[in-house]
Coordinates of C-alpha atoms and ligand atoms in Angstrom, one line a residue:
M1 CA 8.7 19.1 103.0
N2 CA 8.6 22.5 101.3
K3 CA 5.7 22.5 98.9
K4 CA 6.9 25.5 97.0
M5 CA 10.0 23.7 95.7
S6 CA 10.7 24.6 92.1
I7 CA 13.3 22.2 90.5
R8 CA 14.7 22.7 87.1
L9 CA 15.4 19.9 84.7
F10 CA 18.9 21.1 83.9
K11 CA 21.1 23.9 85.2
P12 CA 24.6 24.9 84.2
S13 CA 27.1 24.9 87.1
F14 CA 29.4 28.0 87.3
D15 CA 31.4 29.7 90.0
K16 CA 33.9 32.6 90.2
E17 CA 36.4 30.8 88.0
E18 CA 34.2 31.3 84.9
I19 CA 33.6 35.0 85.8
R20 CA 37.4 35.5 86.3
S21 CA 38.2 33.8 83.1
I22 CA 35.7 35.8 81.0
K23 CA 36.7 39.1 82.6
K24 CA 40.2 38.5 81.4
V25 CA 39.0 38.2 77.8
F26 CA 37.0 41.5 78.2
K27 CA 40.2 43.2 79.4
S28 CA 42.3 41.9 76.5
P29 CA 40.0 42.9 74.6
W30 CA 39.8 40.3 71.9
L31 CA 36.4 38.7 72.0
G32 CA 36.2 36.8 68.7
Y33 CA 38.3 34.0 67.3
G34 CA 41.7 34.0 68.8
E35 CA 44.2 32.9 71.4
K36 CA 41.6 31.5 73.9
V37 CA 40.1 29.3 71.2
K38 CA 43.5 27.9 70.4
E39 CA 44.2 27.3 74.1
F40 CA 40.9 25.5 74.6
E41 CA 41.4 23.3 71.5
K42 CA 44.8 22.3 72.9
K43 CA 43.4 21.4 76.3
F44 CA 40.4 19.5 74.8
S45 CA 42.6 17.6 72.4
K46 CA 44.7 16.4 75.4
Y47 CA 41.6 15.5 77.4
I48 CA 39.8 13.6 74.7
G49 CA 42.9 12.0 73.2
S50 CA 42.4 13.2 69.6
N51 CA 45.1 14.9 67.6
S52 CA 43.0 17.4 65.8
V53 CA 40.1 19.4 67.2
V54 CA 38.2 22.4 65.9
G55 CA 36.3 24.7 68.4
L56 CA 32.9 25.6 67.0
N57 CA 29.7 27.5 67.9
S58 CA 27.7 24.3 68.4
C59 CA 27.5 20.5 68.0
T60 CA 25.1 21.2 65.1
A61 CA 28.0 22.9 63.3
A62 CA 30.3 20.0 64.2
L63 CA 27.9 17.4 62.8
H64 CA 27.3 19.5 59.6
L65 CA 31.1 19.9 59.0
S66 CA 31.7 16.2 59.7
V67 CA 29.3 15.4 56.9
A68 CA 30.3 18.2 54.6
V69 CA 34.1 17.6 54.6
N70 CA 33.5 14.2 53.0
N71 CA 32.0 15.7 49.8
F72 CA 29.5 12.8 49.4
K73 CA 27.6 12.6 46.2
K74 CA 24.1 14.2 46.5
K75 CA 21.2 11.8 47.4
K76 CA 23.5 9.3 49.1
K77 CA 22.2 7.9 52.4
V78 CA 23.3 8.2 56.0
L79 CA 22.3 5.7 58.7
L80 CA 21.2 7.3 62.0
P81 CA 18.9 6.4 64.9
A82 CA 15.2 7.3 64.5
M83 CA 15.2 8.6 68.1
T84 CA 17.6 11.5 68.2
F85 CA 17.7 15.3 68.2
S86 CA 16.8 17.0 64.9
A87 CA 20.3 18.4 64.4
T88 CA 21.7 14.8 63.9
A89 CA 19.5 14.4 60.8
A90 CA 19.7 18.1 59.7
S91 CA 23.4 17.7 59.1
V92 CA 22.5 15.1 56.5
L93 CA 19.8 17.2 54.8
Y94 CA 22.1 20.2 54.7
E95 CA 24.4 18.3 52.3
G96 CA 21.6 17.0 50.0
L97 CA 21.8 13.5 51.5
E98 CA 19.0 11.3 52.8
P99 CA 18.7 10.0 56.4
I100 CA 17.8 6.3 56.9
F101 CA 16.2 5.8 60.3
V102 CA 17.5 2.9 62.3
D103 CA 15.7 1.4 65.3
I104 CA 16.9 1.6 68.8
N105 CA 17.7 -0.9 71.6
R106 CA 14.8 -1.4 74.0
E107 CA 17.1 -1.6 77.0
N108 CA 19.3 1.5 76.4
L109 CA 17.7 3.7 73.6
S110 CA 20.9 3.7 71.5
I111 CA 21.1 2.6 67.9
N112 CA 20.3 -1.1 67.3
F113 CA 23.2 -2.8 65.6
D114 CA 21.2 -5.6 63.9
D115 CA 18.8 -3.1 62.5
L116 CA 21.7 -0.9 61.3
R117 CA 23.0 -3.8 59.2
K118 CA 19.5 -4.5 58.0
K119 CA 18.9 -1.0 56.8
Y120 CA 22.2 -0.8 54.9
T121 CA 22.1 -0.5 51.2
K122 CA 24.8 0.2 48.6
D123 CA 23.9 3.9 48.6
C124 CA 24.9 4.3 52.3
V125 CA 28.0 6.4 52.8
A126 CA 28.0 7.1 56.6
I127 CA 26.6 6.3 60.0
I128 CA 25.9 8.8 62.8
A129 CA 26.0 7.0 66.1
V130 CA 24.3 8.9 68.8
H131 CA 25.4 8.1 72.4
F132 CA 21.8 8.6 73.6
G133 CA 21.5 10.1 77.1
G134 CA 25.2 9.4 77.4
H135 CA 24.9 5.6 76.9
A136 CA 27.7 4.3 74.7
C137 CA 26.7 2.7 71.4
E138 CA 28.4 -0.6 70.6
M139 CA 31.3 1.2 68.9
D140 CA 33.5 -1.9 68.5
K141 CA 30.8 -3.7 66.4
I142 CA 29.9 -0.5 64.5
I143 CA 33.4 0.4 63.6
N144 CA 34.4 -3.1 62.5
W145 CA 31.3 -3.4 60.3
A146 CA 31.6 0.1 58.9
K147 CA 35.2 -0.5 57.9
K148 CA 34.1 -3.5 55.8
K149 CA 31.4 -1.4 54.2
K150 CA 33.7 1.6 53.7
L151 CA 31.3 3.8 55.7
I152 CA 32.4 7.0 57.5
V153 CA 31.5 6.9 61.2
I154 CA 30.5 10.1 63.0
E155 CA 29.8 10.0 66.7
D156 CA 27.2 12.4 68.0
C157 CA 28.5 13.0 71.5
A158 CA 26.1 15.9 72.4
H159 CA 24.9 13.8 75.4
T160 CA 28.3 12.8 76.8
L161 CA 31.8 14.1 77.5
G162 CA 34.4 11.9 79.1
G163 CA 32.6 8.7 79.0
Y164 CA 34.3 5.5 77.8
F165 CA 33.4 2.4 75.9
K166 CA 35.7 -0.6 76.4
G167 CA 38.5 1.6 77.7
K168 CA 38.4 4.2 74.8
K169 CA 36.9 7.6 75.1
L170 CA 33.6 8.3 73.3
G171 CA 34.2 10.6 70.4
T172 CA 37.5 9.0 69.5
W173 CA 36.1 5.7 68.1
G174 CA 34.8 7.1 64.8
D175 CA 36.2 9.2 62.0
F176 CA 34.7 12.3 63.7
G177 CA 33.4 13.1 67.2
C178 CA 31.0 15.9 67.8
F179 CA 30.4 17.5 71.2
S180 CA 28.0 20.2 72.5
F181 CA 28.5 22.8 75.2
E182 CA 25.0 24.2 74.8
D183 CA 23.3 25.6 77.9
K184 CA 22.0 22.3 79.3
K185 CA 24.9 20.0 78.4
I186 CA 27.7 18.3 80.4
I187 CA 29.8 21.4 80.3
S188 CA 28.2 24.6 79.2
T189 CA 29.3 27.8 77.5
G190 CA 25.8 29.0 76.7
D191 CA 26.3 27.7 73.2
G192 CA 29.3 26.0 71.8
G193 CA 30.7 22.8 70.4
I194 CA 33.8 21.0 69.2
L195 CA 34.7 18.5 66.5
C196 CA 37.6 16.0 66.8
T197 CA 39.2 13.8 64.1
N198 CA 42.4 12.0 63.6
D199 CA 42.4 12.6 59.9
K200 CA 45.1 15.3 59.3
K201 CA 44.0 16.1 55.8
K202 CA 40.4 16.5 56.6
Y203 CA 41.3 18.5 59.7
K204 CA 43.0 21.2 57.5
I205 CA 39.8 21.5 55.5
L206 CA 37.6 21.5 58.6
Q207 CA 39.6 24.4 60.0
S208 CA 39.1 26.3 56.8
I209 CA 35.4 25.6 56.3
S210 CA 34.6 26.5 60.0
F211 CA 35.8 30.0 59.2
H212 CA 34.5 31.1 55.7
G213 CA 36.8 28.7 53.9
W214 CA 39.8 31.0 54.4
S215 CA 43.4 29.8 54.0
K216 CA 44.4 31.6 57.2
D217 CA 42.4 32.3 60.3
P218 CA 42.2 35.8 61.7
W219 CA 44.3 35.1 64.8
K220 CA 47.1 33.8 62.6
R221 CA 46.9 37.0 60.5
H222 CA 47.1 39.0 63.7
I223 CA 50.1 37.3 65.1
Q224 CA 51.9 37.6 61.8
S225 CA 51.3 41.3 61.8
K226 CA 54.9 42.2 61.8
Q227 CA 55.4 40.3 58.6
N228 CA 55.0 41.7 55.1
K229 CA 51.4 41.3 53.8
H230 CA 50.2 39.7 57.1
W231 CA 46.7 40.5 56.0
Y232 CA 46.7 38.2 53.0
Y233 CA 44.4 35.2 52.8
Q234 CA 42.6 33.3 50.1
V235 CA 39.1 31.9 50.1
E236 CA 39.9 28.3 49.2
N237 CA 36.6 26.6 50.1
L238 CA 32.9 27.4 50.5
G239 CA 33.0 27.8 54.2
Y240 CA 30.7 28.7 57.1
K241 CA 30.8 31.1 60.1
Y242 CA 30.9 28.3 62.6
N243 CA 33.9 29.2 64.7
M244 CA 34.1 29.4 68.5
N245 CA 35.1 32.8 70.0
N246 CA 37.4 33.8 72.9
L247 CA 34.5 34.5 75.3
T248 CA 33.0 31.0 74.8
A249 CA 36.5 29.4 74.9
S250 CA 37.4 31.1 78.2
I251 CA 34.2 29.6 79.8
A252 CA 34.9 26.3 78.2
I253 CA 38.5 26.2 79.7
S254 CA 37.1 26.7 83.2
Q255 CA 34.4 24.1 82.7
L256 CA 36.7 21.5 81.3
Q257 CA 38.9 21.8 84.4
K258 CA 36.0 20.5 86.4
I259 CA 34.9 17.7 84.2
K260 CA 36.1 14.9 86.4
L261 CA 34.2 16.3 89.3
F262 CA 31.1 16.9 87.2
N263 CA 31.1 13.4 85.9
K264 CA 31.6 12.0 89.4
K265 CA 28.7 14.0 90.7
R266 CA 26.4 12.9 87.8
I267 CA 27.2 9.3 88.7
E268 CA 26.4 9.9 92.3
I269 CA 23.1 11.4 91.6
I270 CA 22.1 8.6 89.2
K271 CA 23.1 6.1 91.8
I272 CA 20.8 7.7 94.4
Y273 CA 17.9 7.8 92.0
M274 CA 18.4 4.2 91.0
D275 CA 18.7 3.1 94.6
K276 CA 15.6 4.9 95.8
L277 CA 13.4 4.2 92.8
K278 CA 14.3 0.6 92.1
K279 CA 11.2 -0.8 93.8
L280 CA 8.6 1.1 92.0
E281 CA 5.7 -0.9 90.6
N282 CA 4.8 1.3 87.6
F283 CA 8.1 2.6 86.5
N284 CA 11.3 1.2 84.9
F285 CA 14.6 2.7 84.2
A286 CA 14.7 3.5 80.5
I287 CA 18.4 2.9 80.2
D288 CA 20.4 0.0 81.6
Y289 CA 22.9 2.4 83.2
K290 CA 26.6 1.3 83.1
L291 CA 28.0 3.8 85.5
K292 CA 31.6 2.8 85.6
N293 CA 33.7 5.4 83.6
S294 CA 30.5 6.9 82.3
C295 CA 29.2 10.3 81.5
Y296 CA 25.4 10.2 81.3
W297 CA 23.4 13.4 80.6
L298 CA 19.9 12.0 81.1
F299 CA 18.2 10.0 83.8
I300 CA 15.1 8.6 82.2
L301 CA 12.2 6.6 83.6
K302 CA 9.6 4.7 81.6
T303 CA 5.9 4.7 82.6
K304 CA 2.7 3.9 80.8
K305 CA 1.1 7.1 82.3
R306 CA 3.8 9.3 81.0
D307 CA 1.8 12.5 80.3
K308 CA -0.2 12.3 83.6
F309 CA 3.1 11.8 85.4
I310 CA 4.7 14.8 83.8
N311 CA 1.7 16.9 84.8
F312 CA 1.8 15.6 88.3
L313 CA 5.5 16.5 88.6
K314 CA 4.7 20.0 87.2
L315 CA 2.0 20.6 89.8
N316 CA 4.6 19.7 92.4
G317 CA 7.2 22.1 91.1
I318 CA 9.4 19.5 89.4
S319 CA 10.4 19.9 85.8
S320 CA 10.6 16.9 83.5
T321 CA 10.4 16.3 79.8
V322 CA 10.4 13.8 77.0
H323 CA 13.7 12.8 75.2
L324 CA 12.8 12.3 72.4
M325 CA 10.0 12.0 69.9
P326 CA 11.4 9.9 66.9
L327 CA 12.2 12.2 64.0
N328 CA 9.7 10.7 61.7
Y329 CA 6.9 12.2 63.8
H330 CA 8.1 15.7 62.7
P331 CA 6.7 17.0 59.4
L332 CA 10.1 17.5 57.9
Y333 CA 11.2 13.9 58.5
K334 CA 7.9 12.1 57.9
K335 CA 8.8 10.9 54.5
Y336 CA 11.9 9.2 55.7
K337 CA 9.9 6.9 58.1
G338 CA 11.1 3.3 58.1
K339 CA 10.3 0.3 60.2
T340 CA 11.4 1.3 63.7
P341 CA 8.9 -0.5 66.0
I342 CA 10.9 -0.1 69.2
A343 CA 11.4 3.6 68.9
D344 CA 7.7 4.1 68.0
K345 CA 6.6 2.3 71.1
T346 CA 9.3 3.3 73.6
W347 CA 9.3 7.1 73.3
K348 CA 5.7 7.2 74.5
E349 CA 6.7 6.1 77.9
L350 CA 9.9 8.2 78.4
V351 CA 10.2 10.9 81.1
S352 CA 13.5 12.6 81.9
L353 CA 14.0 13.7 85.5
P354 CA 16.1 16.6 86.8
L355 CA 19.8 15.9 86.5
F356 CA 22.4 18.6 87.1
I357 CA 25.6 19.0 89.2
D358 CA 24.1 21.3 91.8
L359 CA 21.0 19.2 92.4
S360 CA 20.9 18.9 96.2
N361 CA 20.1 15.9 98.3
K362 CA 17.0 17.7 99.6
Q363 CA 15.8 18.2 96.1
I364 CA 16.5 14.6 95.1
N365 CA 14.6 13.4 98.2
Y366 CA 11.7 15.6 97.3
I367 CA 11.6 14.3 93.7
V368 CA 11.8 10.7 94.9
K369 CA 9.0 11.3 97.5
K370 CA 6.7 12.7 94.8
I371 CA 7.5 9.8 92.4
R372 CA 6.7 7.3 95.1
Q373 CA 3.5 9.1 95.8
F374 CA 2.5 8.8 92.2
D375 CA 3.4 5.2 92.0
K376 CA 1.5 4.3 95.1
N377 CA -1.7 6.1 93.8
Y378 CA -1.1 5.1 90.2
H379 CA -4.6 3.7 89.7
K380 CA -6.1 7.1 90.6
Y381 CA -4.3 9.0 87.8
Ligands
LIG1 C1 21.8 14.2 70.1 C2 22.1 15.7 69.8 N1 22.9 16.0 68.8 C3 23.2 17.3 68.5 C4 22.6 18.3 69.3 C5 22.9 19.8 68.9 O1 23.7 20.4 69.8 P1 23.9 22.0 69.8 O2 22.8 22.6 70.5 O3 25.2 22.2 70.5 O4 24.0 22.4 68.4 C6 21.8 18.0 70.4 C7 21.3 19.1 71.2 O5 20.6 18.9 72.2 C8 21.5 16.7 70.7 O6 20.7 16.3 71.7

């Protein structure tokens, strides 16, 4: 086997379709917010099954707007898993609210429903459910309970796109669904994101606050240019510059066309990993993968010698990383630490392996061979 192999952890998958698509935008030339964004929003809306979607520059923007549009009273509390990416909690702090860290499930790293109920207080106004690694949270239980408590439910779908829970697409269970098209994600536009909701009233505001709080977006002003005073708009809300642009949207359209294939390939790769690694002595799968109708972003192993294993992979040209250190370990979030024993213990053993569409069988076999080698000689490390 080739010792000089160098395998990335993630890699976006593009072909001439994306190049052709982006070239057209350059020829138009209308690079900013415009027709392509509208086209992508329409296609995404159909794909995900949500009436109203807003194309954005990131999932961080989607999360922030989902919180902001509700105008919660300052200092109210939002329940979210302790083990998530910082943007999930930042969206809460941006609005002067406080995160309450909820523990995770040992068997799938997603938010623990019993602890969610335990951590609830009367000051809670929302839940952010993160489908960690692509594993669906128990959305039926969460939604039913949240309704009784009058809590807004935001789904952080940064790690999934096209996965289902009990026959319903992730991102359409809650009041808001937030997706990421960042460089390493399921589909990639370099950076990008989208927000979906079925709340028509809030959708109007979301459209406005994603573009400076204007009453009319710049594309609408352009297409109305034959009308009198086409240029007129009013600043109705305190908005942000969070919009998607035509370049990003053109890549997103091409990527979305391939999503079925992408998700099929991801399942195939995970199946191979699981099959070839199931008999290891010193490793476990960190997630109880439910592959039917799924979209997983991460393949994660658990091992007690996590850091030594990561170094061993590095020496052998294989990238790996840790998803994720619980937020309370970061200085900014330290003061929000609650009782989350499973997150505190579990993250220390997590190692994410390479997972991307163009990962070849040869590469997978090499990764597996090296993991087996480490497992066999575990006592030496
Ligand atoms: C769980 C989670 N939420 C939100 C984000 C933010 O996504 P973006 O980079 O598109 O803002 C990420 C990014 O990795 C993430 O992992």
